[in-house]
mmCIF file of C-alpha atoms in Angstrom:
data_model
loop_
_atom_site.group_PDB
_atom_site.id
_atom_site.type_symbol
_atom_site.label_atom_id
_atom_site.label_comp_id
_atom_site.label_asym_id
_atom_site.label_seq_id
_atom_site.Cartn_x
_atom_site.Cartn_y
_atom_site.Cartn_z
ATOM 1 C CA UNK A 1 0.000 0.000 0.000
ATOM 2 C CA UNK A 2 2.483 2.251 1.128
ATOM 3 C CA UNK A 3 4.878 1.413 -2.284
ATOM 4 C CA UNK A 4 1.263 2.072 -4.314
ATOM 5 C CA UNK A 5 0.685 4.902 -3.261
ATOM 6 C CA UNK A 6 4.786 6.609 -2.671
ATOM 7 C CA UNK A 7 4.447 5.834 -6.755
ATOM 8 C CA UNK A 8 1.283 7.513 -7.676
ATOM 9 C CA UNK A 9 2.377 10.493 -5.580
ATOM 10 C CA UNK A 10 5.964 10.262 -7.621
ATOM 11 C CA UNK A 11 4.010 10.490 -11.131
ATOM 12 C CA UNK A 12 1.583 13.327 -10.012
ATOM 13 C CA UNK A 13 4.472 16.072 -10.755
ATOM 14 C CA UNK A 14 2.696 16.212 -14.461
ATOM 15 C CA UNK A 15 -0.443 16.481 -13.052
ATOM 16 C CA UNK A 16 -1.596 19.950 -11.591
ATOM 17 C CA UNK A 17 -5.090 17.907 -10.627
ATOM 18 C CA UNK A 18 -3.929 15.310 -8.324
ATOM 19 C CA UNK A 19 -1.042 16.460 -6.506
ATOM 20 C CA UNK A 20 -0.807 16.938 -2.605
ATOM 21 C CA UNK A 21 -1.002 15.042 0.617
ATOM 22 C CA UNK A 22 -4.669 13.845 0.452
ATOM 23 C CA UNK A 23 -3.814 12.045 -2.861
ATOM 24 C CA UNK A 24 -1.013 10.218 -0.919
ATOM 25 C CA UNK A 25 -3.441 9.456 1.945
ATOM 26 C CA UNK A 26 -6.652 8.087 -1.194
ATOM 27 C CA UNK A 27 -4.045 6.143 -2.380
ATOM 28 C CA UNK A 28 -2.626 4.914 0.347
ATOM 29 C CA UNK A 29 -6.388 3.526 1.271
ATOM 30 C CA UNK A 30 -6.909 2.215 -1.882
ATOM 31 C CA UNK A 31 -3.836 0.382 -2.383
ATOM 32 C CA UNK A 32 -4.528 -1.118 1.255
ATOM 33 C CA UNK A 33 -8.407 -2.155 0.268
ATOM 34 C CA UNK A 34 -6.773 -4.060 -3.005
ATOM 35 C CA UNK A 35 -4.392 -5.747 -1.121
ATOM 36 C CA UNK A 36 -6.778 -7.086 1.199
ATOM 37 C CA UNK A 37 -9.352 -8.258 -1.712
ATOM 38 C CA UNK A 38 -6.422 -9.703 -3.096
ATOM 39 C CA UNK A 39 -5.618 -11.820 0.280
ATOM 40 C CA UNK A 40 -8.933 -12.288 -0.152
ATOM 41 C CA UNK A 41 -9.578 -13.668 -3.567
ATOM 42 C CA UNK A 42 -5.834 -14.961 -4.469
ATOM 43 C CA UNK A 43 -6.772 -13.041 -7.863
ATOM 44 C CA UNK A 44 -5.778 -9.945 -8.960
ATOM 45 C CA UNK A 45 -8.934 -9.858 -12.012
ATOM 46 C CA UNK A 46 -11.040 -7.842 -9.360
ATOM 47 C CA UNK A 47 -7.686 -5.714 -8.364
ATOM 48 C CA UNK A 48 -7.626 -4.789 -11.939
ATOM 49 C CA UNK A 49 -11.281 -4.448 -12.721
ATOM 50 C CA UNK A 50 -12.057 -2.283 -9.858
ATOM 51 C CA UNK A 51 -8.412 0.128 -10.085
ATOM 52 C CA UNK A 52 -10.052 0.710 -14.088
ATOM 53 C CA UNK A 53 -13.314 1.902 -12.726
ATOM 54 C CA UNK A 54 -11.919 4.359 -10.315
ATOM 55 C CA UNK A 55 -9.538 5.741 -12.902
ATOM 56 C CA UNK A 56 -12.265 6.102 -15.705
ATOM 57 C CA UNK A 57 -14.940 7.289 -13.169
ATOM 58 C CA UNK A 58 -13.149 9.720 -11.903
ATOM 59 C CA UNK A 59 -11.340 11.519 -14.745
ATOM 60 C CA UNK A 60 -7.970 9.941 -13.773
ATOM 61 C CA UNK A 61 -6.794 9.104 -17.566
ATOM 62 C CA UNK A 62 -7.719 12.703 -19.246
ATOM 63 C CA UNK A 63 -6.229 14.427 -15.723
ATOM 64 C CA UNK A 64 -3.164 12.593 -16.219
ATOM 65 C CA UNK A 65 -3.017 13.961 -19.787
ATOM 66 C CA UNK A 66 -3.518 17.538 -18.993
ATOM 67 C CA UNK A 67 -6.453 17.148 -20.963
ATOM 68 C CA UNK A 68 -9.084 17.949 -18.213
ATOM 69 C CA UNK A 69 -10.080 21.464 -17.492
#
């Protein structure tokens, strides 16, 4: 969780949308949800499936692209 989210923070420098502490701190939580489903399960499909829906729902892709206004 911690290694998740120290690398999402690290690729936010081209990224004027998600930068900052509480982006550490969402990722952080989400990285330590997935690892648990993924104790859970012993698959990484719902991992995977559910990391995709957060990014498209929320704009992540088109942020990360400079493309969101």
């Amino acid at each position: 969780s911690l290694l998740f989210a120290s690398n999402h923070w690290v690729f936010t420098i081209h990224s004027n949308t998600f930068k900052g502490f509480s982006v550490f701190l969402s990722t952080l939580t989400m990285g330590f949800i997935w690892s648990i489903c993924f104790k859970k399960t012993h698959t990484l499909i719902w991992v995977i499936i559910s990391h995709f829906l957060v990014d498209f729902l929320n704009a992540s892709v088109p942020a990360f692209l400079d493309i969101l206004q």
